[in-house]
Short mmCIF file of C-alpha atoms in Angstrom, two decimals:
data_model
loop_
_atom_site.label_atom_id
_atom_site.label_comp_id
_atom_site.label_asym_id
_atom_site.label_seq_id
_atom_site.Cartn_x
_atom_site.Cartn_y
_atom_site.Cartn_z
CA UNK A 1441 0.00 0.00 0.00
CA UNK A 1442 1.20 3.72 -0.97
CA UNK A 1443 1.51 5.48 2.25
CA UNK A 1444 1.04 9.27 1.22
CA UNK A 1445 -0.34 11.95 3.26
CA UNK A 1446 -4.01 12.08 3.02
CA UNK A 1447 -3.64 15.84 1.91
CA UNK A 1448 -1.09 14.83 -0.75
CA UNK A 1449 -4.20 13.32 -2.76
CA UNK A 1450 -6.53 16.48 -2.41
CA UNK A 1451 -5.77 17.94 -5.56
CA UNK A 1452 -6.37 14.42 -7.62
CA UNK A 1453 -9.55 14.05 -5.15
CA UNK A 1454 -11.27 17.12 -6.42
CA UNK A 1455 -10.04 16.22 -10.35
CA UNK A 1456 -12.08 13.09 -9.32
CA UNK A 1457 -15.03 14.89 -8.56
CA UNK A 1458 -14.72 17.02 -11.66
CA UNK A 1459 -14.62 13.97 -13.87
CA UNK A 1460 -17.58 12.62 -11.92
CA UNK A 1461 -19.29 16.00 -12.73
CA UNK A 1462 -18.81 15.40 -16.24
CA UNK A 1463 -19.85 12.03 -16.44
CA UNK A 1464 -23.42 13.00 -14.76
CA UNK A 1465 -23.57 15.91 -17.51
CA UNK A 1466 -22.85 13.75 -20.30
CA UNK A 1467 -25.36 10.91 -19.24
CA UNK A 1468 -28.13 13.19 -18.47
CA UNK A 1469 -27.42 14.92 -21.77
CA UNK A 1470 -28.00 11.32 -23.34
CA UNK A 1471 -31.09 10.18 -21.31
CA UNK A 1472 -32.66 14.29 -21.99
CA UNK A 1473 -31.93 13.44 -25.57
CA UNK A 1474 -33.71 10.55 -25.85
CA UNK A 1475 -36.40 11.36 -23.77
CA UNK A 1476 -37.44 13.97 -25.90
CA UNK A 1477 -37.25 11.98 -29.16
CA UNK A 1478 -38.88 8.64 -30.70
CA UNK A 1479 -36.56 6.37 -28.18
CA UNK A 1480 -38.09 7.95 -24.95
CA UNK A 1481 -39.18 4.49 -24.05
CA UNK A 1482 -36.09 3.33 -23.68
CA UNK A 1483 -34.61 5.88 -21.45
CA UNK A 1484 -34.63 4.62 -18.38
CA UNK A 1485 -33.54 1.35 -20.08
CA UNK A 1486 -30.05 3.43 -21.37
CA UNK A 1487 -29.17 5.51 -18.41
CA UNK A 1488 -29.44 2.41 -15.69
CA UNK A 1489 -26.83 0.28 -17.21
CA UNK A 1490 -24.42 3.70 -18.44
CA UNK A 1491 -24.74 4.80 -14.90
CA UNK A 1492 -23.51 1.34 -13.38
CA UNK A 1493 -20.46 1.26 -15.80
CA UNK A 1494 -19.90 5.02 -14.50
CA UNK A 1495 -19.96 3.78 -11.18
CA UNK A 1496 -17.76 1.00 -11.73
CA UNK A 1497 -15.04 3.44 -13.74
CA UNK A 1498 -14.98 6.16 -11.19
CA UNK A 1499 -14.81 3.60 -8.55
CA UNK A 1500 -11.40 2.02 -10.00
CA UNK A 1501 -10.43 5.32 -10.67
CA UNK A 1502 -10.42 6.38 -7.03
CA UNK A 1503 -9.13 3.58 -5.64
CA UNK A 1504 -5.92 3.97 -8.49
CA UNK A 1505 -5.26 7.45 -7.47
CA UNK A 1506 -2.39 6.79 -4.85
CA UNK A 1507 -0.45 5.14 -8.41
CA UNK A 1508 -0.27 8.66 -10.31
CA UNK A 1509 3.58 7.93 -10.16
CA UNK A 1510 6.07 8.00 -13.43
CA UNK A 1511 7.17 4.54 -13.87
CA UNK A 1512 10.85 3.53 -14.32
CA UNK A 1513 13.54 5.96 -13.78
CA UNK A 1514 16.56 5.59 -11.36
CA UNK A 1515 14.98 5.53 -8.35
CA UNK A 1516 17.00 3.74 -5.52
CA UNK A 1517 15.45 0.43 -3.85
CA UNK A 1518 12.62 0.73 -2.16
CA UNK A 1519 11.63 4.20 -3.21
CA UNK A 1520 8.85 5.21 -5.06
CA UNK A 1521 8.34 7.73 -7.42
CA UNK A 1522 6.93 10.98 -6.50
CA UNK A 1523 3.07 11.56 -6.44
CA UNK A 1524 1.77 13.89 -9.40
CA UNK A 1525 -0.55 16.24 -8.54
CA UNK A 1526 -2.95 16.34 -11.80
CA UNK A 1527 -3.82 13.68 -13.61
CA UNK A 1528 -2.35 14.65 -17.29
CA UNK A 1529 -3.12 14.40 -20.62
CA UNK A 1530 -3.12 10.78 -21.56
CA UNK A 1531 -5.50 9.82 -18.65
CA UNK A 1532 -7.67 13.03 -19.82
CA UNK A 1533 -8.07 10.58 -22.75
CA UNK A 1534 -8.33 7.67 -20.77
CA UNK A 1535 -11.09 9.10 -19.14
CA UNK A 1536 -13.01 10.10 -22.35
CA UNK A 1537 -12.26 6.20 -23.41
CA UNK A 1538 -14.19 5.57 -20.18
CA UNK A 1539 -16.94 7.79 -20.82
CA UNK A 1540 -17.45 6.20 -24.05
CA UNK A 1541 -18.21 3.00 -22.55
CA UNK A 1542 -20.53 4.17 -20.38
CA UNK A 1543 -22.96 5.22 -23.49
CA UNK A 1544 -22.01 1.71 -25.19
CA UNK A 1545 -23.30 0.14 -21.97
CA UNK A 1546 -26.12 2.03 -21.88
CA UNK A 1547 -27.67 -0.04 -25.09
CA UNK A 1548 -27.56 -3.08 -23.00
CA UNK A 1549 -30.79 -4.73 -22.39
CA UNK A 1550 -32.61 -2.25 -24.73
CA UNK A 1551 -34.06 -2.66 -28.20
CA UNK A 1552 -31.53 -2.76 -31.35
CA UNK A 1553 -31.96 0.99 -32.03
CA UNK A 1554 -33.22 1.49 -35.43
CA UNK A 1555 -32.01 3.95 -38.35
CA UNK A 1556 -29.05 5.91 -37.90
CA UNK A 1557 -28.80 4.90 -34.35
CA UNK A 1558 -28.51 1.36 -35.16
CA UNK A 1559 -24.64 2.74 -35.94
CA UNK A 1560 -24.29 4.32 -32.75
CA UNK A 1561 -22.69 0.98 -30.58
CA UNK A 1562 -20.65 0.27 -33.49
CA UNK A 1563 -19.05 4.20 -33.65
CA UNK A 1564 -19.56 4.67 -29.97
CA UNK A 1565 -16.88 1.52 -29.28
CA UNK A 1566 -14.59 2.03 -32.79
CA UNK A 1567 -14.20 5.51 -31.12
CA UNK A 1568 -12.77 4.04 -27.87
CA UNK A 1569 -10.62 1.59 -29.51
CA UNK A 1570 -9.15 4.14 -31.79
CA UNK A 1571 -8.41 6.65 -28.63
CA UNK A 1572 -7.15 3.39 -26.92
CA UNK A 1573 -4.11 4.28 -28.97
CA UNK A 1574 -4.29 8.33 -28.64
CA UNK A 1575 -4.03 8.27 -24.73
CA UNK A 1576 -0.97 5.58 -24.41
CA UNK A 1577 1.29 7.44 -27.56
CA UNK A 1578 0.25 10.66 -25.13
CA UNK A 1579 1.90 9.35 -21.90
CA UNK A 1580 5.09 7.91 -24.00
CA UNK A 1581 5.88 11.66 -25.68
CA UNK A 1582 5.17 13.38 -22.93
CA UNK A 1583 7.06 11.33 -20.57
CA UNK A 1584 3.66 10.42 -18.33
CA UNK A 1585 3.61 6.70 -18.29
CA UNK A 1586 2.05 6.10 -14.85
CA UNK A 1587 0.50 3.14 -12.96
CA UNK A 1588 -2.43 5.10 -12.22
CA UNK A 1589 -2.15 5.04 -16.41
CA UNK A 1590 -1.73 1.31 -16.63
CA UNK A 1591 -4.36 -0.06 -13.83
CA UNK A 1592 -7.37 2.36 -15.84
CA UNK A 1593 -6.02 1.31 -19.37
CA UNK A 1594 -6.08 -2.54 -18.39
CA UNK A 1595 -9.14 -1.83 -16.51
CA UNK A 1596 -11.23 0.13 -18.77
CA UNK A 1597 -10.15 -2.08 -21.78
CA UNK A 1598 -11.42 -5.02 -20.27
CA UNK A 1599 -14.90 -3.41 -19.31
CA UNK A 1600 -15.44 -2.28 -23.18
CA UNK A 1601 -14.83 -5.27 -24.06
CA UNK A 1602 -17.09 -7.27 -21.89
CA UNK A 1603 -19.87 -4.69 -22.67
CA UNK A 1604 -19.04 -4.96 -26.75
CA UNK A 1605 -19.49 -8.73 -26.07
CA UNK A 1606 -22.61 -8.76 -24.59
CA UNK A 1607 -23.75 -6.27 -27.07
CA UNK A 1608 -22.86 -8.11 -29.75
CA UNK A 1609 -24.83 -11.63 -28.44
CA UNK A 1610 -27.82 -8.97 -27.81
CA UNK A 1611 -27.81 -8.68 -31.56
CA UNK A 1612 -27.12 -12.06 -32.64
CA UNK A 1613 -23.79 -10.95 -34.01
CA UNK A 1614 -21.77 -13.36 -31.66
CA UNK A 1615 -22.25 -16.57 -30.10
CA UNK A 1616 -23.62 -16.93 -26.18
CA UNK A 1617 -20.24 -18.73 -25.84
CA UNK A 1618 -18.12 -15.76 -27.10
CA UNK A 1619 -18.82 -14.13 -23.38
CA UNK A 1620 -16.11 -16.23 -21.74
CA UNK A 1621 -13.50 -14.45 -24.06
CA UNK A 1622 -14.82 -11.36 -21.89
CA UNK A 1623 -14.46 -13.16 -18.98
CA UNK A 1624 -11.05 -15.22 -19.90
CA UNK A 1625 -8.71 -12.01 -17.86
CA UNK A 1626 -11.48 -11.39 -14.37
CA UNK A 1627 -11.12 -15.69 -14.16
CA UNK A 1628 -7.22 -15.71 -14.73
CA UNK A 1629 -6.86 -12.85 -12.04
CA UNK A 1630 -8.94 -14.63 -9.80
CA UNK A 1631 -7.27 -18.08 -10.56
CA UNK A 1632 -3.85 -16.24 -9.44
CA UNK A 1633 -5.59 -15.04 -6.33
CA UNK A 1634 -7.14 -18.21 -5.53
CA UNK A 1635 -3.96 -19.51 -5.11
CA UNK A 1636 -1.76 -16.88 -3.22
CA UNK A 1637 -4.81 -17.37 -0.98
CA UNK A 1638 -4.08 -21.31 -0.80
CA UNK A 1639 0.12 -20.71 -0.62
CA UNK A 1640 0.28 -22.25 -3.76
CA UNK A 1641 3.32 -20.71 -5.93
CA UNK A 1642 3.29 -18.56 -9.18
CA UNK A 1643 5.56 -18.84 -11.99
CA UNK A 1644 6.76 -16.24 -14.34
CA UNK A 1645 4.47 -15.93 -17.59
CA UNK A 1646 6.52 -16.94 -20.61
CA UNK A 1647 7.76 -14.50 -22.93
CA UNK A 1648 5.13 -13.93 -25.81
CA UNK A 1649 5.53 -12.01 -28.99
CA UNK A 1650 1.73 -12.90 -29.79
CA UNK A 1651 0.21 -11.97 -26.62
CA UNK A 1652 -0.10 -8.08 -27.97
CA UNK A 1653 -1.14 -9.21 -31.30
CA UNK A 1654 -3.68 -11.59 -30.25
CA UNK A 1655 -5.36 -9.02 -28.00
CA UNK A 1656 -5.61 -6.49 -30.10
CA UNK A 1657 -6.99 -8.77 -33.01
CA UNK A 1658 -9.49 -9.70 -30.28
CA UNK A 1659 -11.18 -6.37 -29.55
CA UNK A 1660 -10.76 -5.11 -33.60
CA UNK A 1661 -12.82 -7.91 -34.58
CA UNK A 1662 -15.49 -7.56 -31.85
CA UNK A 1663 -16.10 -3.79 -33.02
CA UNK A 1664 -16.18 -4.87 -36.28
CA UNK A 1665 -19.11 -7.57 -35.56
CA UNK A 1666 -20.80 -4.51 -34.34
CA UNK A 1667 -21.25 -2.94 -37.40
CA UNK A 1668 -24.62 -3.31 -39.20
CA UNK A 1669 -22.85 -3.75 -42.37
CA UNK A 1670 -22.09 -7.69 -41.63
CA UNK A 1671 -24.94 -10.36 -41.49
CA UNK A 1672 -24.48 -12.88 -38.50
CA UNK A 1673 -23.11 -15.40 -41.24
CA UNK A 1674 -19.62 -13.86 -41.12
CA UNK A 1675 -19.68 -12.57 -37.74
CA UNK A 1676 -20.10 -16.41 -35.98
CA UNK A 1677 -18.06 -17.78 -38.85
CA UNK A 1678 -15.49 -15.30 -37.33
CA UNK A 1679 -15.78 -16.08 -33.99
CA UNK A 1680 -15.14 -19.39 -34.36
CA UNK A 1681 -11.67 -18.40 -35.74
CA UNK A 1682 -10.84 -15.50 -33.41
CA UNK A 1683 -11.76 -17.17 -30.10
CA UNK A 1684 -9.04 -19.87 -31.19
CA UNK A 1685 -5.90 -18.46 -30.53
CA UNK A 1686 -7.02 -16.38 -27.42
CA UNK A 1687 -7.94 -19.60 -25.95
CA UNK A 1688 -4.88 -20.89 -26.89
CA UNK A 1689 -3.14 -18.15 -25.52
CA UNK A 1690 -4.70 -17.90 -21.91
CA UNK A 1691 -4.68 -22.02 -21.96
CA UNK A 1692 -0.62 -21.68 -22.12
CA UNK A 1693 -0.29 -18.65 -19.57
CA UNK A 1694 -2.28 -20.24 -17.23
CA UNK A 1695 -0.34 -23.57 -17.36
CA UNK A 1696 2.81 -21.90 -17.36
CA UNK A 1697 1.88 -19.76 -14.05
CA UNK A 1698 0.18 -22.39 -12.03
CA UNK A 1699 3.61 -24.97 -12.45
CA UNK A 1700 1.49 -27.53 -14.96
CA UNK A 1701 4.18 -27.05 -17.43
CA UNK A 1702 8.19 -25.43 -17.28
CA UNK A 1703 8.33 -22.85 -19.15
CA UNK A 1704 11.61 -22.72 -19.05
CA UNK A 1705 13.09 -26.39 -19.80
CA UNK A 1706 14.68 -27.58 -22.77
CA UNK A 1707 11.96 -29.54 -23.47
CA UNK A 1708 8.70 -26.50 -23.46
CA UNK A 1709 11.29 -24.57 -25.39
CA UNK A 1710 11.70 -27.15 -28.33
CA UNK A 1711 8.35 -27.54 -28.36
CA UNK A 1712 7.76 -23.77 -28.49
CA UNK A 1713 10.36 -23.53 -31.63
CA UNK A 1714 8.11 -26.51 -33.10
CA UNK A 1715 4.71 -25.09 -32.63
CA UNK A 1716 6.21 -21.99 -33.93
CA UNK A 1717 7.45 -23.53 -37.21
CA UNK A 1718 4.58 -24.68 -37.72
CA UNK A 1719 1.61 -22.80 -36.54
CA UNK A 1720 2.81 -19.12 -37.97
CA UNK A 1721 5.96 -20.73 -40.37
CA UNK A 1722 3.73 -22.99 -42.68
CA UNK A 1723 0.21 -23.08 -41.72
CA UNK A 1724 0.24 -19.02 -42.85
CA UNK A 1725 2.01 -20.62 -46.51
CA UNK A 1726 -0.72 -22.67 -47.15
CA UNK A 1727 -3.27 -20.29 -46.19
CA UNK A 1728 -1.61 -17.74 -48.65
CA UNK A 1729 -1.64 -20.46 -51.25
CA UNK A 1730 -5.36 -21.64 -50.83
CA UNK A 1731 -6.25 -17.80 -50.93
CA UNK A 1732 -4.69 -16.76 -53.79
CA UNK A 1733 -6.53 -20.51 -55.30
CA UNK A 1734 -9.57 -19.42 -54.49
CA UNK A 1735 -9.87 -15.38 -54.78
CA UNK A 1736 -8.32 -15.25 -58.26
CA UNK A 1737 -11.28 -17.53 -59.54
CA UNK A 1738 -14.14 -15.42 -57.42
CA UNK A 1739 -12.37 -12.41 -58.42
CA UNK A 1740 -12.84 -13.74 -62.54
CA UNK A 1741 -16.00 -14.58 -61.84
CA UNK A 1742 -17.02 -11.04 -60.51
CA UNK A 1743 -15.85 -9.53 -63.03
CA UNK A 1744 -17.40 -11.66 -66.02
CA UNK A 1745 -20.66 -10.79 -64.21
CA UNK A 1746 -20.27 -6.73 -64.04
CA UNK A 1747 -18.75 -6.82 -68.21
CA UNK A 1748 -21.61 -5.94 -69.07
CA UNK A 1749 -22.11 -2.46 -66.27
CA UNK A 1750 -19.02 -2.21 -65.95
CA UNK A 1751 -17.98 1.08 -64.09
CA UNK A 1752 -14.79 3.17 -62.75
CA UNK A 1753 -15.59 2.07 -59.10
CA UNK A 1754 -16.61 -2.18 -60.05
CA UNK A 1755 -13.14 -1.84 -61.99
CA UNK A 1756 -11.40 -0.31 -58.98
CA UNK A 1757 -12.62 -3.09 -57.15
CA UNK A 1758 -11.65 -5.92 -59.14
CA UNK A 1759 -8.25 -4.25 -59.32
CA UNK A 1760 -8.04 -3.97 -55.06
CA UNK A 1761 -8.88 -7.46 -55.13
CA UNK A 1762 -5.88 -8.83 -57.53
CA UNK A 1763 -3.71 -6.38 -55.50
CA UNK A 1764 -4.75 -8.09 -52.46
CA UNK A 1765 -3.91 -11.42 -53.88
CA UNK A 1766 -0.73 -10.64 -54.90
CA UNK A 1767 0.19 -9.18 -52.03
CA UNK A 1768 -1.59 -12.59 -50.03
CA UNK A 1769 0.57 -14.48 -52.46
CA UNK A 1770 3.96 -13.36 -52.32
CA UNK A 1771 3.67 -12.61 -48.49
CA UNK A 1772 4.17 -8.31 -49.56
CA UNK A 1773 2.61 -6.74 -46.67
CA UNK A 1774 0.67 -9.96 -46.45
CA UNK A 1775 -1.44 -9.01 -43.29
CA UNK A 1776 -2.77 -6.11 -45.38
CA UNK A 1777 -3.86 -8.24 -48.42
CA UNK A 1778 -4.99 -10.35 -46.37
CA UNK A 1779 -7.53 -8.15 -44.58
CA UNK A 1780 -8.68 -6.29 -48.11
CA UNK A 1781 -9.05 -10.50 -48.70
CA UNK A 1782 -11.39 -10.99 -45.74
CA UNK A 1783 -13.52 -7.83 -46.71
CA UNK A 1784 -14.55 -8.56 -49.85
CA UNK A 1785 -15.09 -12.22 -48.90
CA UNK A 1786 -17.15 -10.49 -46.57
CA UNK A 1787 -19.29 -8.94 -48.40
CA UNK A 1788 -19.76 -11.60 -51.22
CA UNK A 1789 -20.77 -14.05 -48.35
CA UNK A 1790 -23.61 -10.78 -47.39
CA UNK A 1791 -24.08 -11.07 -51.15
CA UNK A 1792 -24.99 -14.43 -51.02
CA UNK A 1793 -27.44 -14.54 -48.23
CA UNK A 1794 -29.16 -11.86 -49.40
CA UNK A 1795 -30.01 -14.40 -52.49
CA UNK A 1796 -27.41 -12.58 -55.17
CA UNK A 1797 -23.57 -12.88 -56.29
CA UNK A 1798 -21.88 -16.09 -56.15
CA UNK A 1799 -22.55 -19.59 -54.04
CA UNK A 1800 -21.72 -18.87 -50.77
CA UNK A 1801 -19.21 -21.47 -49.82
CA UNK A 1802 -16.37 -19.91 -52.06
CA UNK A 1803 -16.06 -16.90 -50.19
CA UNK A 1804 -16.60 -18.58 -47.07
CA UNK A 1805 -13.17 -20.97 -47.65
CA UNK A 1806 -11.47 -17.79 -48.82
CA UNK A 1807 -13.00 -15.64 -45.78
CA UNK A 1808 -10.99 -18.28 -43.41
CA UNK A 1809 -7.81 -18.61 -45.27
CA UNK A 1810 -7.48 -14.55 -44.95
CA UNK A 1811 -8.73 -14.44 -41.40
CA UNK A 1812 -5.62 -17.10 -40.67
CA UNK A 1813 -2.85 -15.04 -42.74
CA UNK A 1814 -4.41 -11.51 -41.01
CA UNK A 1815 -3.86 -13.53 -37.50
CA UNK A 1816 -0.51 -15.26 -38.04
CA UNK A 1817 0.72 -13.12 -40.56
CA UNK A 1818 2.55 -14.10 -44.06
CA UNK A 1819 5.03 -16.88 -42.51
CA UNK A 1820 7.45 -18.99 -44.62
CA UNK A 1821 8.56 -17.67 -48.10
CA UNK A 1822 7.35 -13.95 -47.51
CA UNK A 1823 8.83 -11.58 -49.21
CA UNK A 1824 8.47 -8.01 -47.17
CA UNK A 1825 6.75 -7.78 -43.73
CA UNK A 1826 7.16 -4.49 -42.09
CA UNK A 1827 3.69 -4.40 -40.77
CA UNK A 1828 5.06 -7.21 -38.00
CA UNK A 1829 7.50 -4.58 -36.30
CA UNK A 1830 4.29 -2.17 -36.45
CA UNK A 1831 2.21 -4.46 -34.86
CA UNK A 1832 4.36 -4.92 -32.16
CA UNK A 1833 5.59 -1.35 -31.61
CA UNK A 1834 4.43 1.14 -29.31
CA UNK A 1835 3.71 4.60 -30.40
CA UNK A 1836 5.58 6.94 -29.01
CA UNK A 1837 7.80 4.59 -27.69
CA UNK A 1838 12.02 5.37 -27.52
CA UNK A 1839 13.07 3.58 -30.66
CA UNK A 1840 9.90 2.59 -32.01
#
């Protein structure tokens, strides 16, 4: 525990109550709003849930003022970095993240909005995760990189994301099962808990260059199932392929913490160099391979059909597409192609449901083989991958 002076924490005490103040405003703007429009049944139904996630964010923020310390320096043993006495920029923007999520929650439990508010989950949480990247490139240039930073960050992301989960079951857009990826960090924490509580020891998590990359692939493709734009038919096809390696991930951390499995023995790190090899060395190849296989057929196809319309924007298209599978193909900024891949399978798979375009099952198999590059990345035999540093980088960062 931080021992300060109780008066050392006044001034971040009374920014507490001004971001309180601002909170109220901004959900009493929201219930006023719709109150006074066609939704006013469902205000009540909005502010209840917004106001418990404001609760629950103000809560962890007061508790997490005592951390509003610079981490690192050259502090001597034992010391701790001095208290600052405002809370800065980057958790200004943390903060906005937070009141964000309070208006997502607020959809809970109420009807799918209709017209253009059927958009507004989608652009209220794409707004969050794109400031989820503001506020930490903040605290790295401006040298504020706190713990109070880090505890609302990790906290706040995994509250968005629950809420975008449950959201996203509420409209049939994920499966009932996909909550326990919301749930996979609060059990782990507990787990560790459990068993400091029962003197039971805890190991050191393995070193991970995934872990990032899997969690941010994680809460980009649960604000894209929020969208309107995609049917459920490529929203629990993606699921299915998403929830795999977070699974796998957690499955490993946990094993590796509790003592199931050495981390660091000869024998977990052959395996590791193995699984490796394989899993994002050659499975990505043949993904690449069955890709380009399959989109340069679809993408013939497509454009047969339109010869007879054709137009600057179909030909722009068709063009996008063989740029994607080139790039897919010769693993050139493969993660890109293979995402411009996964979009227009996308949409031909919304094509086909809605009874026009091609059979289905095409873009489905080509949908998965681009969801597996975009995840792994380009593997063996790739040419150029210099989104793989990117993805791994932190804004901001020295050296990055």
């Amino acid at each position: 525990m931080i021992g300060d002076p109780k008066h050392s924490l006044s001034p971040l005490r009374r920014q507490w109550l001004l971001v309180t103040g601002c909170y109220l405003a901004a959900l009493l703007l929201g219930y006023l709003l719709l109150e006074r429009s066609s939704l006013q049944q469902i205000a009540w139904q909005w502010l209840l849930p917004a106001a418990a996630a404001m609760i629950a964010q103000l809560a962890i923020l007061w508790h997490a003022l005592p951390y509003n310390r610079r981490q690192g320096g050259s502090l001597a043993h034992g010391e701790s970095a001095p208290l600052l006495g405002s809370l800065g920029y980057a958790n200004a923007l943390t903060l906005l993240r937070g009141l964000l999520i309070c208006l997502l929650a607020g959809f809970l439990f109420a009807p799918a909005p209709a017209g253009l508010l059927l958009w507004m989950p989608a652009l209220l949480y794409t707004l969050e995760r794109l400031m989820d990247f503001a506020d930490g490139y903040v605290a790295r240039i401006t040298r504020r990189e706190t713990k109070l930073g880090e505890i609302l960050d990790i906290e706040y992301d995994s509250l968005g994301f629950f809420i975008a989960i449950l959201l996203g079951i509420q409209y049939g857009k994920l499966p009932p099962w996909y909550l326990l990826m919301g749930l996979f960090r609060g059990l782990f924490v507990l787990g560790l808990w459990l068993r400091r509580r029962r003197g039971l020891p805890i190991y050191e998590l393995p070193p991970s260059d995934q872990r990032r990359v899997i969690a941010g692939f994680q809460t980009g493709f649960v604000t894209v199932a929020l969208w309107p734009l995609w049917p459920p038919s490529v929203t629990l096809l993606a699921a299915y392929l998403m929830a795999l390696p977070l699974i796998f991930s957690f499955g490993r951390d946990w094993l590796a913490v509790s003592g199931a499995i050495d981390a660091t023995s000869a024998t977990y790190q052959r395996l590791r160099r193995t699984g490796k090899l394989l899993i994002e060395g050659w499975l990505p190849l043949v993904a690449r391979l069955c890709a380009a296989g399959l989109a340069f057929p679809i993408l013939w196809q497509v454009g047969a059909s339109g010869m007879e319309g054709v137009t600057f924007w179909w030909g722009g298209l068709i063009l996008l597409g063989l740029l994607a599978v080139l790039s897919v193909l010769l693993g050139v900024v493969g993660r890109a192609g293979a995402l411009l891949l996964a979009i227009l399978a996308a949409l031909g798979m919304a094509t086909a449901q809605d009874g026009g375009g091609l059979p289905g099952e095409g873009y489905a198999l080509l949908f998965v083989c681009a969801v597996v590059v975009l995840h792994l990345g380009s593997g063996k035999l790739a040419l150029w991958r210099p989104e793989e540093k990117w993805l791994r980088a932190k804004l901001g960062a020295a050296g990055a």
